[in-house]
PDB file of C-alpha atoms in Angstrom:
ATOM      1  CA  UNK A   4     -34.530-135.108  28.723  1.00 37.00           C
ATOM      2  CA  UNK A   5     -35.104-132.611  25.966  1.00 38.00           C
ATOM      3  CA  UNK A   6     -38.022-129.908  25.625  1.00 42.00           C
ATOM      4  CA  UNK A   7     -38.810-129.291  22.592  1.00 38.00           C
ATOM      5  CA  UNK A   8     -42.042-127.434  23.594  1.00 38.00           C
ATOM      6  CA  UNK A   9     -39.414-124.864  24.047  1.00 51.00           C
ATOM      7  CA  UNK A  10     -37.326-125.051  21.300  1.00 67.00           C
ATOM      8  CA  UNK A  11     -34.082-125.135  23.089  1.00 77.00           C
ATOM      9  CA  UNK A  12     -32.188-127.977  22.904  1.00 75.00           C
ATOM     10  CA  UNK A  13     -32.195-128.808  27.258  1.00 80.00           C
ATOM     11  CA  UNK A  14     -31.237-131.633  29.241  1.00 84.00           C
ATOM     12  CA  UNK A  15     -31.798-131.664  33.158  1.00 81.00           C
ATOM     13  CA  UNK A  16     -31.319-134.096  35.295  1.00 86.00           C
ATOM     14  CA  UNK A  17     -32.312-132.862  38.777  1.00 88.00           C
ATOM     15  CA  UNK A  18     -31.912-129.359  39.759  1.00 92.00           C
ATOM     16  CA  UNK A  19     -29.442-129.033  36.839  1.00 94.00           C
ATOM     17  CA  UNK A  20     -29.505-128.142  33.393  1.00 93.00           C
ATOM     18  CA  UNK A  21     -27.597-128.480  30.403  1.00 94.00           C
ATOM     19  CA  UNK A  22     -27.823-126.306  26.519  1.00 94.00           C
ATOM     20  CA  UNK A  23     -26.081-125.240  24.002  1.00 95.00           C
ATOM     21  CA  UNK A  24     -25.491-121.434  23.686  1.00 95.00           C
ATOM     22  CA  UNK A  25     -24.455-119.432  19.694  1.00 96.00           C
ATOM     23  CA  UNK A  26     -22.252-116.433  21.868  1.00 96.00           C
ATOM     24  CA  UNK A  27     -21.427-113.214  19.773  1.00 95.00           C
ATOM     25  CA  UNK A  28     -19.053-111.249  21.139  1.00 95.00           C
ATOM     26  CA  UNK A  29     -18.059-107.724  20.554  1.00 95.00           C
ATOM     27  CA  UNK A  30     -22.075-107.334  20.347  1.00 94.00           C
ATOM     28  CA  UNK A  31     -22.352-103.358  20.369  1.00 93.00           C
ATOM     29  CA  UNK A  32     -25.527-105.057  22.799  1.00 93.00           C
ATOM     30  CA  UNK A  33     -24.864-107.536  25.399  1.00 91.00           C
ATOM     31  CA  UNK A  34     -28.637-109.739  25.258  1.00 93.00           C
ATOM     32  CA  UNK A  35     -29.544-113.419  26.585  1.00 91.00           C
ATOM     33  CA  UNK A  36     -32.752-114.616  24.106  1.00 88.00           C
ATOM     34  CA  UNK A  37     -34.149-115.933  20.922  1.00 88.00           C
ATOM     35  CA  UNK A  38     -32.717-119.632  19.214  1.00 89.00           C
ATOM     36  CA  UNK A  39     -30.181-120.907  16.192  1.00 88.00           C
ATOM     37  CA  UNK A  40     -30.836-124.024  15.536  1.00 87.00           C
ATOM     38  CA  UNK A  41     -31.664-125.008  19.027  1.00 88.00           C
ATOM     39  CA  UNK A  42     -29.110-123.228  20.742  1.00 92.00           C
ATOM     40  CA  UNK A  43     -29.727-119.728  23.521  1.00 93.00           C
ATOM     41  CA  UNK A  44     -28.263-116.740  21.950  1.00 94.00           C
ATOM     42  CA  UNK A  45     -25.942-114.870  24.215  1.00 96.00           C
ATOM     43  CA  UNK A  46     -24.685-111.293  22.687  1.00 96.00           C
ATOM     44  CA  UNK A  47     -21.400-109.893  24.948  1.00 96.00           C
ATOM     45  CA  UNK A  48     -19.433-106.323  25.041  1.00 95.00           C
ATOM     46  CA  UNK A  49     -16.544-108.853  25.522  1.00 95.00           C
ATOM     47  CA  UNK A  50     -13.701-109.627  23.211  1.00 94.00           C
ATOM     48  CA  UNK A  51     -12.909-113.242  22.717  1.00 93.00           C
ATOM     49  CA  UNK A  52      -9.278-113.082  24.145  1.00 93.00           C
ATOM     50  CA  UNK A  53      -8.122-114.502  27.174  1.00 93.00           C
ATOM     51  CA  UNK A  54     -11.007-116.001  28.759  1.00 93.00           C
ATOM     52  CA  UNK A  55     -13.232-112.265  28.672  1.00 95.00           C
ATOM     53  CA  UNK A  56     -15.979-113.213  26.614  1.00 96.00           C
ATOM     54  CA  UNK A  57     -17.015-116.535  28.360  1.00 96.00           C
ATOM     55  CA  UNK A  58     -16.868-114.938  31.561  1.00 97.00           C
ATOM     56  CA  UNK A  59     -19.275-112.340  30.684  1.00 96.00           C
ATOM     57  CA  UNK A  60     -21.384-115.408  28.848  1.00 97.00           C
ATOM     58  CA  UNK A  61     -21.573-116.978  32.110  1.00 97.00           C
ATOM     59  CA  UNK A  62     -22.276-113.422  33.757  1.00 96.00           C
ATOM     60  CA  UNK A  63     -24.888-112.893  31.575  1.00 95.00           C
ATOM     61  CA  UNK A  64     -26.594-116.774  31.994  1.00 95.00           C
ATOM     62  CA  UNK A  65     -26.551-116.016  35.546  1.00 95.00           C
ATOM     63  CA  UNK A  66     -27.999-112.693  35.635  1.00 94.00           C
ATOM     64  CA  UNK A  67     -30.533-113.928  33.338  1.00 93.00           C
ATOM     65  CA  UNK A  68     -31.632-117.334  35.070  1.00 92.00           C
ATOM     66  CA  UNK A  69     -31.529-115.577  38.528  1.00 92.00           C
ATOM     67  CA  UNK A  70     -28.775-117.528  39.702  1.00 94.00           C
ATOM     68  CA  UNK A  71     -24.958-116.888  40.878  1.00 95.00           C
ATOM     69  CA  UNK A  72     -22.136-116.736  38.534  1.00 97.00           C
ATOM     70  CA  UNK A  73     -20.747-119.907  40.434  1.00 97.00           C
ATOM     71  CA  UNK A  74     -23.736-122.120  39.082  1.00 96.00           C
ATOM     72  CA  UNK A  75     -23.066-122.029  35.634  1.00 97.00           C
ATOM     73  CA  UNK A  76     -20.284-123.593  34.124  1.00 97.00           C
ATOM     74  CA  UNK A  77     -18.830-123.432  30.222  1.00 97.00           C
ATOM     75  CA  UNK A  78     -18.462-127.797  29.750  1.00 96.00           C
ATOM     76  CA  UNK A  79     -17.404-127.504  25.957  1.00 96.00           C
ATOM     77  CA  UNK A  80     -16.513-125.467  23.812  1.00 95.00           C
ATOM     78  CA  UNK A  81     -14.086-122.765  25.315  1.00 94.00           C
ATOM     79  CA  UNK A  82     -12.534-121.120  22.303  1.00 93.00           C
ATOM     80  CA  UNK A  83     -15.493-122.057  19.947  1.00 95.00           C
ATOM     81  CA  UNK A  84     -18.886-119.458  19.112  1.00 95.00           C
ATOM     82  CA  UNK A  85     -21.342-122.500  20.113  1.00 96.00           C
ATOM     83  CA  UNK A  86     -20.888-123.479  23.741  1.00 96.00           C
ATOM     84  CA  UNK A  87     -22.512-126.489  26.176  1.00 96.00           C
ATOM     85  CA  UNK A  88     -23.290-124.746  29.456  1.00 96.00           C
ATOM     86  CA  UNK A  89     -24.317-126.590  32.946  1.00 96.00           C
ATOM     87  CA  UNK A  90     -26.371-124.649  35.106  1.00 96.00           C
ATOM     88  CA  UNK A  91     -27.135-125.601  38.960  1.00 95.00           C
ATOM     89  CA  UNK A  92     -29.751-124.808  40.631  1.00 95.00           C
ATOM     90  CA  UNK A  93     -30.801-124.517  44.322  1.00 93.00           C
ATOM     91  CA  UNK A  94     -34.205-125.317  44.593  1.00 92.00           C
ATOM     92  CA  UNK A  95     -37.012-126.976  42.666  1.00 91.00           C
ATOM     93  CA  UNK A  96     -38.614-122.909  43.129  1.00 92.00           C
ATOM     94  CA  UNK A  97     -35.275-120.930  41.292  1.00 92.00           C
ATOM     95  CA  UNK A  98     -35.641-123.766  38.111  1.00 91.00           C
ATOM     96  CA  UNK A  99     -39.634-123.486  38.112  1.00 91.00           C
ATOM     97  CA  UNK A 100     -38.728-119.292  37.810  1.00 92.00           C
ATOM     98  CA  UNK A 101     -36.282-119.812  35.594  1.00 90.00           C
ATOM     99  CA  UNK A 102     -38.301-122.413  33.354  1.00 88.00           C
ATOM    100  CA  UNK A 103     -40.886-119.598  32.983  1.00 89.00           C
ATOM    101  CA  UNK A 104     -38.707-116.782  31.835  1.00 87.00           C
ATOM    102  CA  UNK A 105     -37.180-119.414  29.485  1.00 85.00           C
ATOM    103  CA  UNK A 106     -40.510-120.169  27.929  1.00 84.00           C
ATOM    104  CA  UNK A 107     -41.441-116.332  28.079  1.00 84.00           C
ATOM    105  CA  UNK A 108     -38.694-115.212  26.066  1.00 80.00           C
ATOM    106  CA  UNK A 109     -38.695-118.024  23.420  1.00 77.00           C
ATOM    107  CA  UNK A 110     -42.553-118.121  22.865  1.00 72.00           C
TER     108      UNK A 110
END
């Protein structure tokens, strides 16, 4: 189910959720926030060799959302800029928090 209320293009079914993120590494600032064209922007310090960058992407997510690094998961896009992530959450409580930072930050 998609909310566009939002403006980011999110699924969830359950306690899990599922976007697109636009990453930019080598960002002189690592940031989580704002949209292109319905997809999270996620800035890293990383370099895009090896795996770095999408494990500070997924660092990032989880610091963000409030969450552990184990919950979120890369699903497409690997060696690409625009990425589909899954995130997994514990409770109905952790998504509700997260939900509102979401909304907060893309208002």
């Amino acid at each position: 189910m998609s909310e566009p209320s939002v403006g980011l293009d999110r699924q969830h079914d359950g306690l899990t959720w599922k976007f697109r993120v636009r990453v930019t590494p080598k960002a002189k600032k690592a940031s989580v926030g704002g949209l292109h064209d319905g997809a999270l922007k996620v800035s890293v310090h990383a370099v895009p060799e090896g795996g770095k960058a999408n494990k500070a992407v997924i660092a990032s997510l989880a610091k963000w959302l409030g969450v552990s690094k184990s919950r979120v998961t890369i699903t497409a896009g690997d060696t690409a800029r625009l990425k589909m992530v899954q995130v997994e959450f514990n409770s109905t409580g952790e998504m509700d928090d997260a939900e509102t930072k979401l909304k907060k930050e893309l208002a």
